[in-house]
Coordinates of C-alpha atoms and ligand atoms in Angstrom, one line a residue:
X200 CA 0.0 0.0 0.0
X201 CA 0.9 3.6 -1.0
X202 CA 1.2 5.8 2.0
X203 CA 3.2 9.3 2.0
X204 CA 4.4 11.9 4.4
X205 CA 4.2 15.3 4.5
X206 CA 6.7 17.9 6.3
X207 CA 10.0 19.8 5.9
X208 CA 12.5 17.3 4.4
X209 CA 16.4 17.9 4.2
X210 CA 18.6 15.4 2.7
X211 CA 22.5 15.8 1.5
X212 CA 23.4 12.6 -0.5
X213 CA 26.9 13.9 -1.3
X214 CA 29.9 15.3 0.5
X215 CA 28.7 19.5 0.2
X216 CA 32.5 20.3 0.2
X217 CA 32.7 18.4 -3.1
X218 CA 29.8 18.9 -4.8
X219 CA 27.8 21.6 -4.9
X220 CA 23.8 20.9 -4.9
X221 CA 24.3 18.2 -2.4
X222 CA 22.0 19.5 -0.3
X223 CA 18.4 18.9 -1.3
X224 CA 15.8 20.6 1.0
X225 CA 11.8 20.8 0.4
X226 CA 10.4 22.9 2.5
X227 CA 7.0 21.8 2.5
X228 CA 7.5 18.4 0.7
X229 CA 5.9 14.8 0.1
X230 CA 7.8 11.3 0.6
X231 CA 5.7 8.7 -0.9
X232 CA 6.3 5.4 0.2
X233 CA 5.3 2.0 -1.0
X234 CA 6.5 -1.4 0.0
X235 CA 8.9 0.4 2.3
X236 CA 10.3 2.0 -0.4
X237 CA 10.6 5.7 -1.6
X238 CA 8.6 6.1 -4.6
X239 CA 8.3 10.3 -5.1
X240 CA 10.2 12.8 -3.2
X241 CA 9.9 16.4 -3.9
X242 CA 8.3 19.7 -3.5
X243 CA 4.0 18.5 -2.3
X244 CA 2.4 21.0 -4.5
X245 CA 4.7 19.7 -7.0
X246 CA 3.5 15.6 -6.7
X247 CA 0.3 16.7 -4.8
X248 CA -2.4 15.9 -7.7
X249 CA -0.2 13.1 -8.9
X250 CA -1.0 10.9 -5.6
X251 CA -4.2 12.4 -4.8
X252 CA -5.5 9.2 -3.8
X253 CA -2.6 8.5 -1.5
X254 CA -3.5 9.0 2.4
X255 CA -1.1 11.5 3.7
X256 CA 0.4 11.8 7.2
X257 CA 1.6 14.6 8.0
X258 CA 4.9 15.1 10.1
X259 CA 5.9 18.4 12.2
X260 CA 9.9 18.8 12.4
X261 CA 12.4 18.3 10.1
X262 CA 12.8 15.2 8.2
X263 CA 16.1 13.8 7.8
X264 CA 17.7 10.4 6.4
X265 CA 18.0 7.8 9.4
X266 CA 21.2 7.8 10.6
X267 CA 23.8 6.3 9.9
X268 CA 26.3 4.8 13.0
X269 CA 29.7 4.0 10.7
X270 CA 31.2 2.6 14.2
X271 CA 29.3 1.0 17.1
X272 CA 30.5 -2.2 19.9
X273 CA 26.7 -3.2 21.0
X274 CA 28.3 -5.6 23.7
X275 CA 29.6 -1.9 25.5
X276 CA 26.7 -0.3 25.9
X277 CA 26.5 -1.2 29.3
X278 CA 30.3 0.0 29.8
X279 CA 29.8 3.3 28.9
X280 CA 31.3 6.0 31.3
X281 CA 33.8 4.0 32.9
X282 CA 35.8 6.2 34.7
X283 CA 39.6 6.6 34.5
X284 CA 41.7 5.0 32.0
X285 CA 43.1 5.8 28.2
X286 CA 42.2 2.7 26.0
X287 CA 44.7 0.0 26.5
X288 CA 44.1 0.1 30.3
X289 CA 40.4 0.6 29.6
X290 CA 40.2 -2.5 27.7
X291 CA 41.5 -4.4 30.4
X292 CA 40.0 -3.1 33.0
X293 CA 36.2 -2.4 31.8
X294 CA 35.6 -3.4 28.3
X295 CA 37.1 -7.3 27.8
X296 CA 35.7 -8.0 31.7
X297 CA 32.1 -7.2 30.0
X298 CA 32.8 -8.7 26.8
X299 CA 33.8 -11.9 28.1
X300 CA 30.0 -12.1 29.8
X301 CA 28.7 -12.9 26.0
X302 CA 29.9 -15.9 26.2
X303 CA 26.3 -16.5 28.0
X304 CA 24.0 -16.3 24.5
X305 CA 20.7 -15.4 26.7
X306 CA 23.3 -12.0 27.8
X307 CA 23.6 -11.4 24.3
X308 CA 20.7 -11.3 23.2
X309 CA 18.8 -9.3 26.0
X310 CA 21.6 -6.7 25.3
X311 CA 21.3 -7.4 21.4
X312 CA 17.5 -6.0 21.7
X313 CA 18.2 -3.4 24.2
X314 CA 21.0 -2.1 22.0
X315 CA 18.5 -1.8 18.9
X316 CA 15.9 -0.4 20.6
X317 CA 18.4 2.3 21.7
X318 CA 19.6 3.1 18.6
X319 CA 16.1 3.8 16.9
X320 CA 15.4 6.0 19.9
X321 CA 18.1 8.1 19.1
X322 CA 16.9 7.9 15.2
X323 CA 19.9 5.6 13.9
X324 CA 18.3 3.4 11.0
X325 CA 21.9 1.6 9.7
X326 CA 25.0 0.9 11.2
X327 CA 28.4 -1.3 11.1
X328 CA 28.7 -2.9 14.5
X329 CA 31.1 -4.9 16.6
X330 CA 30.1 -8.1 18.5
X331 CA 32.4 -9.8 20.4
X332 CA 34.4 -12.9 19.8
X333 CA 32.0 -15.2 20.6
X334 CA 30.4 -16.4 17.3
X335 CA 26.8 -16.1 18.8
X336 CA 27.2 -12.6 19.9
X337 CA 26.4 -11.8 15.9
X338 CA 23.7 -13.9 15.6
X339 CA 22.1 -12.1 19.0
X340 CA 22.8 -9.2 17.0
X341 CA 21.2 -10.1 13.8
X342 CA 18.3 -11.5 15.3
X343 CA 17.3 -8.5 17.1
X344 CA 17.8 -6.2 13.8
X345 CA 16.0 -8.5 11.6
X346 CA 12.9 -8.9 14.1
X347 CA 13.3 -4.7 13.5
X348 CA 13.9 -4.5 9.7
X349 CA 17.4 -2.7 10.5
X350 CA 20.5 -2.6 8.0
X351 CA 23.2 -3.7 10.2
X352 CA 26.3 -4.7 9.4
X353 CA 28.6 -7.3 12.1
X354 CA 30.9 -9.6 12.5
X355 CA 32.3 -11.4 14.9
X356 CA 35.5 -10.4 16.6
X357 CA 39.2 -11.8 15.6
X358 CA 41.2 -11.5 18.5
X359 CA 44.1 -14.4 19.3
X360 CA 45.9 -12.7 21.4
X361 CA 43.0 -11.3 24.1
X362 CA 42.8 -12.5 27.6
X363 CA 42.2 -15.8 28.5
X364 CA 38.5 -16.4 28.3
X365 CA 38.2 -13.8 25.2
X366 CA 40.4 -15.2 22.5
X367 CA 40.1 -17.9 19.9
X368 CA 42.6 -19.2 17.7
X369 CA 43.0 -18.4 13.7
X370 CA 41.7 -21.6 12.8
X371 CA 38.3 -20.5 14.7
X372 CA 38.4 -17.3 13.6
X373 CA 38.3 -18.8 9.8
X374 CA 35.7 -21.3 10.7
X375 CA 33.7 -19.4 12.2
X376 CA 33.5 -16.7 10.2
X377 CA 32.6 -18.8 7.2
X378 CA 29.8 -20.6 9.5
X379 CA 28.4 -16.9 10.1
X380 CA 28.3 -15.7 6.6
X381 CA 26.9 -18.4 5.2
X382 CA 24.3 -18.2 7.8
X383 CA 23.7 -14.6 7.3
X384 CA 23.9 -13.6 4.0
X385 CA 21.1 -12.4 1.9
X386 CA 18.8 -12.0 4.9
X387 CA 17.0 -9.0 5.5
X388 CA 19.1 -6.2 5.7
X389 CA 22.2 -7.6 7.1
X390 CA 25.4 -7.5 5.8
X391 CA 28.7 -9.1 7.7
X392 CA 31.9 -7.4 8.4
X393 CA 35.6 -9.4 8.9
X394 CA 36.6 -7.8 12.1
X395 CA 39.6 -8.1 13.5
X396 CA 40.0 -6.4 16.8
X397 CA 43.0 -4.1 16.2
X398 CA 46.5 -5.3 15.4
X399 CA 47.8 -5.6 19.0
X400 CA 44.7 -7.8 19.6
X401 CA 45.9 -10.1 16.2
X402 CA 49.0 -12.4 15.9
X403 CA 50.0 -12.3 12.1
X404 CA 48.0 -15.6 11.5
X405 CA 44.9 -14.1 12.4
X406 CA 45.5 -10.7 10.3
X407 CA 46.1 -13.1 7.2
X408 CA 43.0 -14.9 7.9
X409 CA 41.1 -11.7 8.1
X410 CA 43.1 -11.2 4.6
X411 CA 41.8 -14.4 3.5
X412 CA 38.1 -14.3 4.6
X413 CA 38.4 -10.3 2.9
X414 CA 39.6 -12.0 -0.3
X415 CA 37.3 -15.0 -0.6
X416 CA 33.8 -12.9 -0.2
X417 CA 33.3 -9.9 -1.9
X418 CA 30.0 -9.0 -0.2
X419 CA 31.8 -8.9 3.0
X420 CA 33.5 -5.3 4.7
X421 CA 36.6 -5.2 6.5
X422 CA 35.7 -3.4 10.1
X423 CA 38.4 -2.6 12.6
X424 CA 40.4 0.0 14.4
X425 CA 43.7 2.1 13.4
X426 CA 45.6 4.4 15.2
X427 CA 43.2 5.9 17.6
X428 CA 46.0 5.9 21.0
X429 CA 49.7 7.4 21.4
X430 CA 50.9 4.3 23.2
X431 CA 48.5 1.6 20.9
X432 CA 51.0 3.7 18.1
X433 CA 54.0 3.0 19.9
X434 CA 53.2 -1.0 20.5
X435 CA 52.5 -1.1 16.8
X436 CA 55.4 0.3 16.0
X437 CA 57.4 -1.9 18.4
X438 CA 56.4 -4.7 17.0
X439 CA 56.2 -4.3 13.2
X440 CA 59.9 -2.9 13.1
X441 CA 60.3 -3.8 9.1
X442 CA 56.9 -1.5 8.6
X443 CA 56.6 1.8 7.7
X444 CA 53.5 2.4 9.3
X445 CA 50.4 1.5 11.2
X446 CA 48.3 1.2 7.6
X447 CA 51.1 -0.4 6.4
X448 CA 50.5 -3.4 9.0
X449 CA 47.0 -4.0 7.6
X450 CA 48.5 -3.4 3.7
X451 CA 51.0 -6.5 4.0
X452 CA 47.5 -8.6 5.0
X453 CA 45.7 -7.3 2.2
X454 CA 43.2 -5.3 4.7
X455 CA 43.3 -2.0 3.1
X456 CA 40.7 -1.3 0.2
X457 CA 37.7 0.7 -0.9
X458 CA 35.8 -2.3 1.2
X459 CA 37.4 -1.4 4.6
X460 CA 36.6 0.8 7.0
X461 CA 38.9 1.6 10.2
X462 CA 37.4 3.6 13.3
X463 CA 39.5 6.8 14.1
X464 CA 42.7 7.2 12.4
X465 CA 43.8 9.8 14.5
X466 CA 47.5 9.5 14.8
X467 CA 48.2 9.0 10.9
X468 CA 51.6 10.0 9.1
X469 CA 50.5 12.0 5.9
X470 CA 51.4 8.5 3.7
X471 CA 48.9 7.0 5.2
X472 CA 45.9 9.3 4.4
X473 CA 46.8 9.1 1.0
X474 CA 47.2 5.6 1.4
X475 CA 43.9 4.6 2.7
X476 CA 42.6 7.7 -0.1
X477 CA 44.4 5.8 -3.0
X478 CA 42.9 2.6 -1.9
X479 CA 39.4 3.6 -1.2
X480 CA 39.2 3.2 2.3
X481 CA 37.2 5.1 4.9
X482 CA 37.4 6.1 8.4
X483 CA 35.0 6.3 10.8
X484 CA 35.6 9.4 13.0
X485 CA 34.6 9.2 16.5
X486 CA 34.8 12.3 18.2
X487 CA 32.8 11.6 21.3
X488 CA 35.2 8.6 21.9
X489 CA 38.2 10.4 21.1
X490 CA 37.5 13.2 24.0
X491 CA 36.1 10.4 26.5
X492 CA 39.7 8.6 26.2
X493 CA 41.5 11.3 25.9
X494 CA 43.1 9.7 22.4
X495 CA 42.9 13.0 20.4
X496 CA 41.4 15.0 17.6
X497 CA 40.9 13.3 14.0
X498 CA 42.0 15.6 11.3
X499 CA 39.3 17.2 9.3
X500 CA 41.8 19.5 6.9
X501 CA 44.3 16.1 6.3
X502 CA 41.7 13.9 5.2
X503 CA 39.7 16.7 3.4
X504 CA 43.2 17.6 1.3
X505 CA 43.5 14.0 1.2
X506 CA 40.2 12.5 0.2
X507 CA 39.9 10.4 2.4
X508 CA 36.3 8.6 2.6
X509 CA 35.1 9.3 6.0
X510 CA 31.7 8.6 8.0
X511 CA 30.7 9.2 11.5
X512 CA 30.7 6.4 14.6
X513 CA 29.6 6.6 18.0
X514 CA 31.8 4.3 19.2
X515 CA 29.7 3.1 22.2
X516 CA 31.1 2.2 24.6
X517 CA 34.0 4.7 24.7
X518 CA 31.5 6.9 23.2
X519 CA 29.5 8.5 25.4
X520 CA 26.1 9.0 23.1
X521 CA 24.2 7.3 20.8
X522 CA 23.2 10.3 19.2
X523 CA 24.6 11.1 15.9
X524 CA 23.4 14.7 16.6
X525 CA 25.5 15.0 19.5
X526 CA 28.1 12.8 17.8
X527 CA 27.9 15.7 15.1
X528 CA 28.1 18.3 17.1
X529 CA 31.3 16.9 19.1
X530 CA 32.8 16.6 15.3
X531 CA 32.5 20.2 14.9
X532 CA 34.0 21.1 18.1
X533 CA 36.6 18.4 17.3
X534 CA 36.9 19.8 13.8
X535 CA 37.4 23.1 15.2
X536 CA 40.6 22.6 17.3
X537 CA 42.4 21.3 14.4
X538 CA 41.4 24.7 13.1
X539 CA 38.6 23.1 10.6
X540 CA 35.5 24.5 10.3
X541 CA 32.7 21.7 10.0
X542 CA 29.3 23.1 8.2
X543 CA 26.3 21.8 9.2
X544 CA 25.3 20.6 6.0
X545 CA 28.4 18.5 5.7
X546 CA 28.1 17.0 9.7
X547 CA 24.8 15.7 8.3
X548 CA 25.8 13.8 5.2
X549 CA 28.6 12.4 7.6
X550 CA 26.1 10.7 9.8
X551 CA 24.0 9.9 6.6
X552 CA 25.1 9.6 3.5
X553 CA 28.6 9.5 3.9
X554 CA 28.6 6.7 6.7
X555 CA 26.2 4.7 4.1
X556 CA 29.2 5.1 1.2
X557 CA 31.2 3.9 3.8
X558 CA 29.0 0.8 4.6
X559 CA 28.5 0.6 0.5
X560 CA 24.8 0.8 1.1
X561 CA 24.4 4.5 0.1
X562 CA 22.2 3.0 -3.1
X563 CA 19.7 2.4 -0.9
X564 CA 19.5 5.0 2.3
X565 CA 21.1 7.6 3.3
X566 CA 19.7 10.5 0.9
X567 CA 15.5 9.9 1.1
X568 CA 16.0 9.6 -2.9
X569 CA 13.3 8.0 -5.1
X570 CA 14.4 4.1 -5.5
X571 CA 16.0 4.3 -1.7
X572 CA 14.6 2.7 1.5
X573 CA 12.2 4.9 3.3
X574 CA 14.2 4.6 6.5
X575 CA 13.9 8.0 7.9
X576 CA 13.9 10.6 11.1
X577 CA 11.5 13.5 12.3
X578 CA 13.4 15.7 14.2
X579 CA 11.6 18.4 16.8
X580 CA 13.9 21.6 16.7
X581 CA 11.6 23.2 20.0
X582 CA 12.2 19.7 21.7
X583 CA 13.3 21.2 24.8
X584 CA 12.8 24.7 25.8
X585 CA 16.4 26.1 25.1
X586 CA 16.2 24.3 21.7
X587 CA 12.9 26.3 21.2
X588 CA 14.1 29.7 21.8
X589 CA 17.2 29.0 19.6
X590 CA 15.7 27.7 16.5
X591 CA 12.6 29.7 16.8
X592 CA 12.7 32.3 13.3
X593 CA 16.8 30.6 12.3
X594 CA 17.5 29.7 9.2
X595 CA 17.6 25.9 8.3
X596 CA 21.8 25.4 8.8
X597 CA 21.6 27.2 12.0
X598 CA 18.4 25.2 13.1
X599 CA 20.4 22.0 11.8
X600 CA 23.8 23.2 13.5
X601 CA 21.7 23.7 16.9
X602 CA 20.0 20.4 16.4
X603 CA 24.1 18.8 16.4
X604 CA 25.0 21.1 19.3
X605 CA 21.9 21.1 22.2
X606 CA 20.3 18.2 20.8
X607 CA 20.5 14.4 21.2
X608 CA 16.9 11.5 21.3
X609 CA 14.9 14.1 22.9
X610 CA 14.9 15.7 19.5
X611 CA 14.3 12.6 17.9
X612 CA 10.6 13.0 17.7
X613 CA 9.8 9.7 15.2
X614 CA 12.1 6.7 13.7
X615 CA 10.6 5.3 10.7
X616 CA 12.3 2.1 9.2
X617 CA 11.4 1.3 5.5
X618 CA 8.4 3.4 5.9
X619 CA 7.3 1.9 9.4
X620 CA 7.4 4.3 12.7
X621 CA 9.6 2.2 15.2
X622 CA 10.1 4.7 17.4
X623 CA 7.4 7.8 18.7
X624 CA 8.9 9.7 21.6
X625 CA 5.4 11.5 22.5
X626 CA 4.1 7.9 23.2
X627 CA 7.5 6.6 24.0
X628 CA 6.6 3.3 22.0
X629 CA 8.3 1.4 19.7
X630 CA 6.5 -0.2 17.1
X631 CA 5.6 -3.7 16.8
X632 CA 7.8 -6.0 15.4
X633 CA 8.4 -9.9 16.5
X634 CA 10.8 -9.4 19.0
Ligands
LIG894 N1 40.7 -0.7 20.0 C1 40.6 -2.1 20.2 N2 39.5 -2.4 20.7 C2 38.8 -1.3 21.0 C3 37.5 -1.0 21.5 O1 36.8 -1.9 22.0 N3 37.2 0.3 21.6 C4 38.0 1.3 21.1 N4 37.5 2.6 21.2 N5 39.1 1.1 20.6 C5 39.6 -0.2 20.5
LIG895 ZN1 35.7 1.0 18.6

């Protein structure tokens, strides 16, 4: 059945620095969806007698793509704001203690759901996510975004050389990788992700199984971290002595193409932002998680000059939101003390389009185009009384750019996943799906 929305709609389905009618904006405009798909988008005077018949709901706020989280561990959501530590020591100390309770599969999954149901709260629609190393850690995770019709992307976590009690061996790794993609593939909106840990987490074996896996499916992304601590740097370095470079580590396993995508990238020699630029590979920035461990800024002007591909994670848990408002807004101010000015316009494609190029899904969300999934966002701009008297007259960036700085899920007024509302704040339901 036909069904179409009516309301303010903004959309910017390419990078605004680049190109220069990105931004698409319809002031009073019409979605039409059918079958969970967008069928007309435009102007509603404009498309108005075309779907006359069409019921029409009509949505106050601004519309926006659902977003897009490029970088997201589901099992830390519990762990966020642990007090204390940069990451090495915070790994130990909070994050592979929690981890190591999904080895219980009914743990996974309660979190698995929770998790979900947290990120359509805060309006996220898509996002790349790690599990842990315990194979059914992904399939808690797939379950509870296929019951909810969510494009997620997972994989289970390479990691040989964890703790005791979180660390399997490259032949498991292999094997059960395999076992999960062939599980997986083709259902619903999932996709699956080879995701090794981070290099200090991988003997060599297990980096050139992640190679291997990589090589061998070509539906599959590569999802892992680089460069995001001075002294994770220095171990690198330490033990890669014949290596140029941190990116060079993953380029002798074959882990660095247009299908990877590495979380931060912080502390990067200038070879290696052309290297990942050359190759096609993207980075998701994390700014929330950067400030929380005190790791650094990411630089905007580097990768800009660059052209790097770049997208926007939360990083839960050493992020401390799931908003990618706030997670926008945090890039800005990150942006900023690297002396790079982040518009508005740009911060959105970030957590929309541009994490969906990242995720190689931007064909189908990310830009509320005609042919896309009608996965999609109302945002309230008065949603809390300061928001209110800041918005109230502004022009759309600065309404958008207060939206990023003061606003987080309160502002999230709807979550609509191909065309279904999964989230309404004023009722603070979710919709129905199996669960
Ligand atoms: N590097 C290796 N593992 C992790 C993790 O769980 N979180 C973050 N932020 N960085 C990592
Ligand atoms: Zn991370």
């Amino acid at each position: 059945m036909m069904r179409a929305f009516r309301g303010e709609i903004l959309s910017v389905a390419h990078d605004p620095a680049l190109v220069p009618d990105a931004v698409r904006h319809d002031a009073d405009g019409l979605l039409v969806v059918e079958d969970g798909l967008i069928v007309a988008r435009g102007a509603w005077r404009d498309l108005a007698d075309r779907f006359a018949g069409v019921p029409v709901e009509p949505l106050a706020g601004l519309i926006v793509p659902g977003f897009v989280d490029a970088h997201v561990h589901y099992p830390q959501m519990d762990s966020m704001a642990a007090h204390g530590e940069q990451l090495l020591d915070w790994l130990d100390r909070h994050i592979f203690p929690a981890e190591m309770a999904f080895a219980d599969p009914l743990h996974a999954r309660a979190v698995a759901g929770a998790f979900c149901d947290e990120l359509l709260r805060h309006g996220t629609t898509s996002a790349l996510v790690f599990a842990t190393v315990h194979a059914h850690s992904v399939d808690a995770l797939f379950e509870a975004a296929l019951a909810r019709t969510m494009r997620v992307t997972c994989g289970k976590v390479l990691m040989d050389l964890g703790p005791k009690g979180l660390s399997d061996t490259p032949d498991i790794a292999r094997a059960e990788t395999e076992a999960l993609i062939a599980a997986w593939r083709g259902r619903g909106r999932l996709g699956y992700a080879v995701t090794p840990r981070f290099a200090l987490s991988c003997s060599d074996a297990q980096l050139a199984v992640a190679g291997e896996l990589l090589a061998r499916h070509h539906d599959v992304l590569l999802h892992t971290h680089l460069a995001e601590n001075t002294r994770e740097c220095v171990e690198v370095a330490a033990r890669f002595t014949d290596l140029r470079d941190y990116v060079d580590v993953y380029d002798r396993f074959g882990l660095v193409g247009r299908r990877s995508v590495f979380a931060h990238g912080i502390h990067l020699a200038p070879r290696e932002s052309a290297r990942l630029a050359q190759s096609g590979a993207g980075i998701a920035v994390c700014p929330s998680s950067n400030l929380f461990l005190g790791s650094g800024f990411f630089d905007f002007t580097r990768a800009a000059d660059h052209g790097v591909r770049l997208g926007l994670g939360s990083d839960i848990g050493a992020g401390t939101s799931f908003s990618m408002l706030h997670t926008a807004g945090l890039a800005y101010q990150a942006a900023l003390a690297g002396g790079y000015r982040l518009d508005p316009m740009r911060a959105l494609w970030l957590a929309t389009a541009g994490g969906a190029a990242l995720l190689h899904v931007d064909d189908k969300v990310g830009a509320l185009g005609e042919g896309q999934e009608a996965d999609f966002v109302v945002l309230d701009p008065a949603a809390t009384p300061l928001l209110a008297r800041r918005t109230r007259g502004a022009s759309l960036a600065d309404r958008l750019f207060a939206l990023q700085v003061l606003g987080d899920d309160r502002a999230v007024s709807r979550t609509y996943v191909m065309g279904r509302c999964l989230w309404d704040r004023d009722r603070s339901r979710f919709g129905d799906f199996a669960q």
